[in-house]
C-alpha cells in the first residue's frame, strides 16, 4: 500500500513548460529567411512574427533574443496574437530581457483575449503559481478551460490535476478522470499515468488493476519512469497480471536508470525483488530490459 500511496501523491504535478509544438520554420532555407526579412520590413505582421521566431529559436539565423523581441514587438503592436504570446514567453523565461512575470502576464492576456490557446495555457500557469499575478486557482482553471476547449492537452491534464487535488474546485475524481482521458487520448503520458493511478486507487472509478496496467503501459512506452515503476509494483503483487518477479525486476531496472538520483525507490524495489529470484530469472530480466531499450520501449 505504501508504494501505491506514493503513486497517488505523484499525480499532483502541474505542467508549466516545454509546451510549444514543433514548427516548420525549423527547416527554413536562407532564401526563405531573406524573403521574411523583406516582408517584415514592409510591415507584414505575420512575417515579423515568424522572423522573431527564427531569432528566438536560432532557426536559419544565429539565435538572438534581442532581435526576436524587436520583431515580436512590431507585430504585437499590430495586434498579432502569436507575437503577443511570444513576447510573454520571453519575459516568462527571461530570454533577452530580465525575467518579469508581470510583463509576461500582460502579454499573455492580450493574446489569450484573442483565443490564443498557448497564451491561455501559460496565463493559467501564472495564476496557478502566483507568478506576476495573485495566486488564483479559479482563474487558472478558467484559462485552462478555454485552452482545453481548443484541444490543448496540457491544459486538459492540468484541469485533471486541479480536480484530483481539489484546488480551486471541490475535489472530484470523476471530473479529473474526464480531463485526464481527453489528454491521454492525445498521447499525453502524464495523463495516461494519472489515469492508471485513479484505477489503482479506485478514485472516481471502480478499482481495476487491469485498466491501470493498460494505462501505465501506454505511459511507460513513452519512457515515463513513474509508469514503469508502477508496472513493477503490479507485477510484483500480481495485480491485474499474473505475479511475475522477472517483469517486476525488468520494469524497476528500467525506471531506476532514469529515476531522480535523490530517490532510490526504484533501485530499492529492484534489489528487494532480486533477493527472491534465481540467477536464471535475473539473467532473463536483464535480457528483457535490454530488449525493451533496443525496441525504444515499444513492445516491452
Short mmCIF file of N, CA and C in Angstrom, two decimals, residues 220-224 289-300:
data_model
loop_
_atom_site.label_atom_id
_atom_site.label_comp_id
_atom_site.label_asym_id
_atom_site.label_seq_id
_atom_site.Cartn_x
_atom_site.Cartn_y
_atom_site.Cartn_z
N UNK A 220 4.43 4.15 -20.04
CA UNK A 220 5.77 3.57 -19.96
C UNK A 220 6.42 3.50 -21.33
N UNK A 221 5.61 3.26 -22.37
CA UNK A 221 6.15 3.23 -23.73
C UNK A 221 6.70 4.58 -24.15
N UNK A 222 6.28 5.64 -23.45
CA UNK A 222 6.81 6.98 -23.70
C UNK A 222 7.89 7.35 -22.68
N UNK A 223 8.42 6.32 -22.01
CA UNK A 223 9.55 6.46 -21.07
C UNK A 223 9.18 7.19 -19.79
N UNK A 224 7.93 7.13 -19.42
CA UNK A 224 7.52 7.73 -18.15
C UNK A 224 7.98 6.80 -17.02
N UNK A 289 15.05 -6.34 -20.18
CA UNK A 289 15.26 -4.90 -20.06
C UNK A 289 16.07 -4.37 -21.22
N UNK A 290 17.11 -5.11 -21.61
CA UNK A 290 17.94 -4.69 -22.74
C UNK A 290 17.13 -4.70 -24.03
N UNK A 291 16.30 -5.72 -24.19
CA UNK A 291 15.46 -5.82 -25.39
C UNK A 291 14.47 -4.66 -25.44
N UNK A 292 13.89 -4.33 -24.29
CA UNK A 292 12.93 -3.23 -24.23
C UNK A 292 13.58 -1.92 -24.66
N UNK A 293 14.79 -1.68 -24.18
CA UNK A 293 15.51 -0.46 -24.57
C UNK A 293 15.81 -0.46 -26.05
N UNK A 294 16.20 -1.62 -26.59
CA UNK A 294 16.51 -1.71 -28.02
C UNK A 294 15.27 -1.44 -28.87
N UNK A 295 14.10 -1.78 -28.33
CA UNK A 295 12.84 -1.55 -29.05
C UNK A 295 12.28 -0.16 -28.79
N UNK A 296 13.08 0.69 -28.12
CA UNK A 296 12.62 2.05 -27.79
C UNK A 296 11.34 2.01 -26.96
N UNK A 297 11.25 1.01 -26.07
CA UNK A 297 10.15 0.86 -25.11
C UNK A 297 8.82 0.50 -25.77
N UNK A 298 8.83 0.12 -27.03
CA UNK A 298 7.61 -0.34 -27.70
C UNK A 298 7.62 -1.86 -27.76
N UNK A 299 6.58 -2.47 -27.24
CA UNK A 299 6.50 -3.92 -27.24
C UNK A 299 7.23 -4.58 -26.10
N UNK A 300 7.40 -3.86 -24.99
CA UNK A 300 8.08 -4.45 -23.84
C UNK A 300 7.22 -5.52 -23.18
#
